[in-house]
Coordinates of C-alpha atoms and ligand atoms in Angstrom, one line a residue:
M27 CA 13.2 8.5 -12.6
D28 CA 15.4 8.6 -9.7
A29 CA 19.1 7.7 -9.4
I30 CA 19.4 4.4 -7.2
S31 CA 22.8 3.3 -6.1
Y32 CA 23.5 -0.6 -5.0
E33 CA 25.7 -1.5 -2.5
R34 CA 26.5 -5.4 -1.5
A35 CA 27.1 -5.7 2.2
G36 CA 30.0 -8.0 3.4
D37 CA 29.2 -8.6 7.0
V38 CA 26.7 -7.1 9.7
A39 CA 28.2 -4.3 11.0
G40 CA 28.7 -2.9 7.2
A41 CA 25.1 -3.5 6.3
V42 CA 24.0 -1.3 9.4
R43 CA 26.4 1.3 8.8
A44 CA 25.6 1.6 5.3
A45 CA 21.9 1.8 6.2
Q46 CA 22.5 5.0 8.1
Q47 CA 23.1 6.8 5.0
P48 CA 20.0 9.0 3.9
G49 CA 17.5 6.9 1.9
A50 CA 19.1 3.5 2.1
V51 CA 17.2 0.4 2.6
F52 CA 18.1 -3.3 3.0
I53 CA 17.4 -5.7 0.1
G54 CA 17.2 -9.2 0.6
G55 CA 15.4 -11.2 -2.3
G56 CA 13.8 -8.4 -3.5
T57 CA 10.6 -10.0 -4.3
N58 CA 8.5 -7.4 -2.4
L59 CA 10.9 -4.5 -2.4
L60 CA 11.3 -4.2 -6.2
D61 CA 7.6 -4.5 -6.5
L62 CA 7.0 -1.5 -4.5
M63 CA 9.8 0.2 -6.0
K64 CA 8.4 0.0 -10.0
G65 CA 4.9 0.6 -8.6
G66 CA 6.5 4.1 -7.0
V67 CA 5.2 3.3 -3.7
A68 CA 8.8 2.7 -2.4
R69 CA 11.6 5.5 -3.1
P70 CA 15.0 4.5 -1.7
V71 CA 17.9 5.8 -3.0
R72 CA 20.4 3.3 -1.7
L73 CA 20.0 -0.8 -1.7
I74 CA 22.0 -2.6 0.6
D75 CA 22.1 -6.0 -0.2
I76 CA 22.1 -8.2 2.6
T77 CA 22.5 -11.8 0.7
H78 CA 26.0 -12.1 0.5
I79 CA 26.6 -11.8 4.5
G80 CA 28.1 -14.9 5.7
G81 CA 26.1 -16.6 8.5
L82 CA 22.7 -15.3 7.8
D83 CA 22.2 -18.6 5.8
S84 CA 22.5 -20.9 8.6
V85 CA 20.7 -23.0 10.8
A86 CA 22.1 -23.5 14.0
S87 CA 21.3 -25.8 17.5
L88 CA 20.7 -23.7 20.5
P89 CA 21.3 -24.7 24.1
G90 CA 18.1 -26.4 25.5
G91 CA 16.9 -27.5 22.1
G92 CA 15.6 -24.9 19.9
I93 CA 17.2 -23.8 16.4
R94 CA 18.3 -20.2 14.7
I95 CA 17.4 -19.6 11.6
G96 CA 19.6 -17.0 9.9
A97 CA 17.7 -14.1 8.1
L98 CA 18.2 -15.7 4.6
V99 CA 17.1 -19.4 5.5
R100 CA 14.2 -20.4 3.8
E101 CA 12.3 -23.6 5.6
Q102 CA 12.4 -25.3 9.4
Y103 CA 9.7 -27.0 11.7
P104 CA 6.9 -28.9 10.6
L105 CA 4.0 -25.8 11.0
L106 CA 7.1 -23.6 9.8
S107 CA 7.4 -25.4 6.6
Q108 CA 3.6 -26.0 6.1
A109 CA 3.3 -22.4 6.2
L110 CA 6.0 -21.4 3.8
L111 CA 5.0 -23.7 1.5
A112 CA 1.4 -22.2 1.5
G113 CA 3.1 -19.0 0.5
A114 CA 3.7 -17.6 -2.9
S115 CA 5.1 -19.5 -5.7
A116 CA 8.4 -21.8 -5.9
Q117 CA 10.2 -19.0 -8.0
L118 CA 9.4 -16.4 -5.5
R119 CA 10.1 -19.2 -2.4
N120 CA 13.6 -19.5 -3.8
M121 CA 14.1 -15.6 -4.1
A122 CA 12.7 -14.7 -0.9
T123 CA 14.4 -14.5 2.6
V124 CA 13.0 -15.1 6.1
G125 CA 13.9 -11.2 7.1
G126 CA 12.0 -10.3 3.8
N127 CA 9.3 -12.3 4.4
L128 CA 8.6 -10.7 8.0
L129 CA 8.8 -7.3 6.8
Q130 CA 6.5 -7.6 3.4
R131 CA 4.0 -4.5 3.2
T132 CA 0.4 -5.2 3.1
R133 CA -1.4 -6.5 0.0
C134 CA -4.1 -3.7 0.5
G135 CA -4.8 -2.4 -3.3
Y136 CA -5.2 1.0 -2.0
F137 CA -2.0 1.2 -0.7
Y138 CA 0.0 -0.5 -4.0
D139 CA -1.5 2.0 -6.3
P140 CA -0.5 5.6 -6.0
A141 CA -3.5 6.4 -8.4
F142 CA -5.3 6.3 -4.8
T143 CA -5.0 9.7 -2.8
Q144 CA -6.4 7.9 0.4
C145 CA -4.0 5.6 2.1
N146 CA -2.8 6.4 5.7
K147 CA -0.1 3.5 5.4
R148 CA 1.3 5.1 2.2
M149 CA 0.5 8.9 3.0
P150 CA 0.3 9.7 6.4
G151 CA -3.3 11.5 7.1
S152 CA -4.6 11.3 3.5
G153 CA -7.5 8.7 4.8
C154 CA -8.2 5.3 4.4
A155 CA -9.7 4.4 0.8
A156 CA -10.7 0.8 1.8
L157 CA -12.9 1.6 4.8
D158 CA -15.7 2.0 2.3
G159 CA -14.0 0.6 -0.4
H160 CA -13.4 -2.9 -1.6
N161 CA -12.4 -4.4 1.7
R162 CA -13.1 -8.3 1.0
M163 CA -9.6 -9.1 2.0
H164 CA -9.2 -6.6 4.9
A165 CA -8.9 -7.1 8.5
I166 CA -11.6 -7.9 11.0
L167 CA -9.6 -7.9 14.1
G168 CA -7.6 -5.3 15.6
A169 CA -8.0 -2.5 13.2
S170 CA -8.4 0.9 13.0
P171 CA -10.3 3.9 11.7
Q172 CA -7.0 4.7 10.2
C173 CA -6.2 1.5 8.5
I174 CA -8.0 -1.8 7.9
A175 CA -4.9 -3.6 6.1
V176 CA -3.9 -7.2 7.1
N177 CA -0.4 -8.8 7.0
P178 CA 0.1 -11.2 4.2
S179 CA 2.9 -13.1 5.7
D180 CA 2.2 -16.9 5.9
M181 CA 5.5 -17.4 7.9
S182 CA 4.8 -15.1 10.5
V183 CA 1.6 -16.8 11.1
A184 CA 3.4 -20.0 12.1
L185 CA 6.2 -18.0 13.9
A186 CA 3.9 -16.0 16.1
A187 CA 2.1 -19.4 17.1
L188 CA 5.8 -21.0 17.9
D189 CA 6.6 -18.0 20.0
A190 CA 9.6 -17.0 18.0
L191 CA 12.2 -14.2 18.9
V192 CA 13.8 -11.7 16.3
L193 CA 17.4 -11.3 16.1
V194 CA 18.2 -7.7 15.2
S195 CA 21.4 -5.7 14.8
G196 CA 21.2 -1.8 14.2
P197 CA 23.2 1.6 14.9
S198 CA 22.4 0.9 19.0
G199 CA 23.5 -2.6 19.2
E200 CA 22.0 -5.8 19.1
R201 CA 18.3 -7.2 20.9
T202 CA 15.9 -9.5 20.5
I203 CA 12.2 -8.7 19.8
A204 CA 9.4 -11.2 21.3
F205 CA 7.4 -12.1 18.1
A206 CA 4.1 -11.1 19.5
D207 CA 5.8 -7.4 19.7
F208 CA 7.0 -7.5 16.2
H209 CA 4.4 -6.6 14.2
R210 CA 2.3 -3.7 15.1
L211 CA -1.6 -2.8 15.2
P212 CA -2.2 -0.1 13.3
G213 CA -3.8 2.4 15.7
D214 CA -3.1 6.0 14.4
R215 CA 0.5 4.9 13.0
P216 CA -0.5 2.6 10.3
D217 CA 2.6 3.8 7.9
V218 CA 4.6 2.0 10.8
D219 CA 4.3 -2.1 10.6
T220 CA 6.5 -3.0 13.1
T221 CA 8.6 -2.1 16.0
L222 CA 12.1 -2.4 14.4
E223 CA 14.3 0.9 14.8
P224 CA 15.5 2.6 11.7
G225 CA 18.3 1.0 10.1
E226 CA 17.8 -2.4 12.2
L227 CA 18.7 -5.4 10.4
I228 CA 17.0 -8.9 11.1
T229 CA 19.7 -11.3 11.5
A230 CA 18.2 -14.4 12.9
V231 CA 15.1 -15.8 14.0
D232 CA 15.2 -18.1 17.2
L233 CA 12.6 -21.1 17.5
P234 CA 12.2 -22.3 20.9
P235 CA 12.3 -26.0 21.4
P236 CA 10.1 -28.1 19.2
L237 CA 7.4 -29.1 21.8
F238 CA 4.7 -28.8 19.2
S239 CA 6.1 -30.8 16.1
A240 CA 4.0 -33.8 16.9
H241 CA 0.6 -31.8 16.6
S242 CA 0.9 -28.9 14.5
H243 CA -1.2 -28.1 11.2
Y244 CA -0.8 -24.8 9.1
L245 CA -4.5 -24.4 7.6
K246 CA -4.6 -22.0 4.6
V247 CA -7.9 -20.5 2.8
R248 CA -7.5 -18.6 -0.1
D249 CA -9.2 -18.3 -3.6
R250 CA -6.7 -20.0 -5.7
A251 CA -5.3 -23.3 -4.5
S252 CA -1.5 -22.0 -5.1
Y253 CA -0.1 -18.2 -5.9
A254 CA -2.7 -16.4 -3.5
F255 CA -2.7 -14.5 -0.5
A256 CA -4.9 -16.0 2.3
L257 CA -8.1 -15.0 3.2
V258 CA -8.0 -16.8 6.3
S259 CA -5.1 -19.0 7.9
V260 CA -4.6 -20.8 11.1
A261 CA -1.3 -22.3 12.6
A262 CA -2.7 -24.4 15.2
A263 CA 0.0 -26.4 17.4
L264 CA -0.9 -28.5 20.6
Q265 CA 0.8 -30.7 23.3
M266 CA -1.3 -33.5 23.7
D267 CA -1.5 -35.8 26.6
G268 CA -3.8 -38.7 25.1
E269 CA -7.1 -37.1 24.7
R270 CA -6.3 -33.9 26.5
V271 CA -4.9 -30.5 25.3
Q272 CA -2.0 -29.9 27.5
S273 CA -1.5 -26.5 26.1
A274 CA -2.4 -25.0 22.7
R275 CA -1.3 -22.5 20.4
I276 CA -3.3 -20.8 17.7
A277 CA -2.4 -17.7 15.1
L278 CA -4.6 -16.4 12.7
G279 CA -3.2 -15.0 9.7
G280 CA -5.3 -12.4 7.1
V281 CA -7.5 -11.2 9.5
A282 CA -5.4 -8.6 11.4
H283 CA -2.6 -6.1 10.5
K284 CA -0.4 -8.4 12.5
P285 CA -0.6 -11.9 13.1
W286 CA -3.2 -12.5 15.8
R287 CA -2.8 -14.8 18.6
A288 CA -6.3 -16.3 19.5
N289 CA -5.4 -15.9 23.5
A290 CA -8.9 -16.7 24.6
A291 CA -9.0 -19.8 22.4
E292 CA -5.7 -21.2 23.5
Q293 CA -6.8 -20.9 27.2
M294 CA -10.4 -22.3 26.7
L295 CA -8.5 -25.6 24.9
S296 CA -5.6 -26.2 27.3
G297 CA -6.1 -29.0 30.1
Q298 CA -9.2 -29.7 28.8
P299 CA -10.0 -33.1 26.9
L300 CA -10.3 -32.1 23.0
S301 CA -14.4 -31.9 22.6
Q302 CA -16.0 -30.6 19.3
A303 CA -18.3 -28.5 21.5
T304 CA -15.2 -26.7 23.3
L305 CA -13.5 -26.9 20.2
K306 CA -16.5 -24.7 18.3
K307 CA -16.8 -22.3 21.7
A308 CA -12.9 -21.8 21.3
A309 CA -13.3 -20.7 17.9
A310 CA -16.3 -18.5 18.7
A311 CA -14.4 -16.7 21.6
A312 CA -11.3 -16.1 19.1
L313 CA -13.6 -14.1 16.8
S314 CA -15.7 -12.5 19.5
G315 CA -14.3 -9.0 19.3
A316 CA -14.6 -9.4 15.3
Q317 CA -15.6 -6.2 13.5
P318 CA -16.3 -7.0 9.8
R319 CA -16.7 -4.4 7.0
H320 CA -19.2 -4.7 4.2
D321 CA -17.7 -6.9 2.0
N322 CA -15.7 -9.2 4.7
A323 CA -18.4 -10.1 7.1
F324 CA -17.8 -13.8 5.9
K325 CA -14.4 -14.2 7.3
V326 CA -15.6 -14.1 10.8
R327 CA -17.5 -17.7 10.1
L328 CA -14.6 -18.9 7.7
A329 CA -12.2 -18.2 10.5
Q330 CA -14.1 -19.8 12.9
R331 CA -14.6 -22.7 10.7
A332 CA -10.8 -22.8 10.1
I333 CA -9.7 -22.9 13.7
V334 CA -11.6 -26.1 14.4
R335 CA -10.5 -27.7 11.5
A336 CA -6.9 -26.6 12.0
V337 CA -6.8 -27.9 15.4
N338 CA -8.6 -31.1 15.0
R339 CA -5.6 -31.7 12.2
A340 CA -3.0 -31.1 14.6
A341 CA -4.5 -33.5 17.1
G342 CA -4.4 -35.9 14.5
Y343 CA -8.7 -36.1 13.5
T344 CA -9.3 -36.0 10.2
G345 CA -12.9 -36.5 9.4
G346 CA -16.3 -35.1 9.6
V347 CA -15.6 -31.9 11.3
A348 CA -16.4 -28.2 10.9
Ligands
LIG27 C1 2.9 -13.0 -6.2 C2 3.5 -13.0 -4.8 C3 2.7 -13.8 -4.3 C4 3.3 -13.8 -2.8 N1 2.4 -14.9 -2.4 C5 2.6 -14.7 -0.9 C6 2.1 -15.8 0.1 O1 1.0 -16.2 -0.6 N2 2.5 -15.5 1.1 C7 3.6 -14.9 2.1 O2 4.2 -15.1 3.0 N3 4.3 -14.3 1.0 C8 3.8 -14.4 -0.3 N4 4.6 -13.4 -1.4 C9 5.3 -12.6 -0.9 C10 6.9 -13.3 -0.8 O3 6.9 -14.0 0.0 C11 8.0 -11.9 -0.2 O4 7.4 -11.1 -1.3 C12 9.2 -12.2 0.1 O5 8.9 -13.2 1.3 C13 10.0 -11.0 0.5 O6 11.3 -11.6 0.6 P1 12.4 -10.8 0.1 O7 13.5 -11.4 0.7 O8 12.4 -10.8 -1.6 O9 12.4 -9.4 0.7 P2 12.8 -8.3 0.1 O10 11.6 -7.6 -1.2 O11 13.9 -8.2 -0.5 O12 12.4 -7.0 1.0 C14 10.9 -6.8 1.9 C15 11.3 -5.8 2.8 O13 12.2 -5.8 4.0 C16 13.4 -5.5 4.4 N5 14.0 -6.5 4.5 C17 14.6 -7.4 3.9 N6 15.6 -8.5 4.5 C18 15.8 -7.6 5.6 C19 16.6 -8.0 7.1 N7 17.2 -8.9 7.1 N8 16.1 -7.1 7.8 C20 15.8 -5.7 7.8 N9 15.0 -5.4 6.8 C21 15.0 -6.4 5.5 C22 13.5 -4.8 3.0 O14 14.0 -3.6 2.9 C23 12.3 -4.5 2.2 O15 11.7 -3.6 3.0 C24 4.3 -13.1 -2.6 C25 5.0 -12.4 -3.5 C26 4.7 -12.2 -4.8 C27 5.4 -11.1 -5.7

């Protein structure tokens, strides 16, 4: 077994400095990282514990009405708290952090098990066993011939719909990343999940003013009622003017390598009365580019129906739909 050192960072600058050592990684709650280490998928030699950095566990108001959640904070906003409560178990949620949730790795079985020698995400250039393997849980949108894994985070789907901003601090200073640009599609570098640079620490997530809090819903469809990752999830957020949708935000989970914004569907709904016919057309448009594999074609219809249901729930309609 490899020796591992442990260091508790006292502040952001110290954490960023420590992370520049070879083989160093940040550790939040450890609920994903330690699993990956136990399975031999991740092999860090230095753990930089960020859970004692003052200020990262705070929630602060922003000028203009939004809020800032520190990277160690766990719950905010209706859509966001529904998504958070849909994830994992109470014990895991108590340990897990915002930063760690955003950076948790895919749950693809071929990635998690080093006995499989083909996984471009774990070993670039080795192939993708999921392409012709068991791919019931895998991507139907935005995948590449290199990787069809999906991002497993529930919280990220809500943050994508809310147009959150990710604040990071690194060797080159501080910067802000729009949530849409934070996670990557696999392309020919499926080993790289995000646009974070090496050694960058997530310090906070900013949420814009809560324009959607009266009309939002997070719907997670999964094999079991709890403690299961999404087959498909939908974060729907609306601004309503009576029966008319002023603007719509729809993000999907469980379908792609990153939280997937359904831009075409959002445009079809915005400025229109919310009719079931329009909603079904919008849901079809959201999945029009889907390319399912042999085990997961069911996700296309499932995602369409989940969009219809989530948007109806967000609008306040509860019966007789989808
Ligand atoms: C059985 C099980 C079921 C689960 N079900 C769900 C589910 O349904 N939905 C869901 O969304 N999640 C689920 N999870 C995932 C869980 O939520 C993640 O494991 C958790 O969010 C990771 O947070 P953490 O703080 O423990 O991260 P860690 O394990 O500490 O870290 C994860 C990664 O993030 C990096 N990191 C951590 N914090 C920072 C930071 N501030 N800046 C930069 N890098 C950082 C670490 O280096 C590491 O690479 C499940 C987990 C388990 C074990």
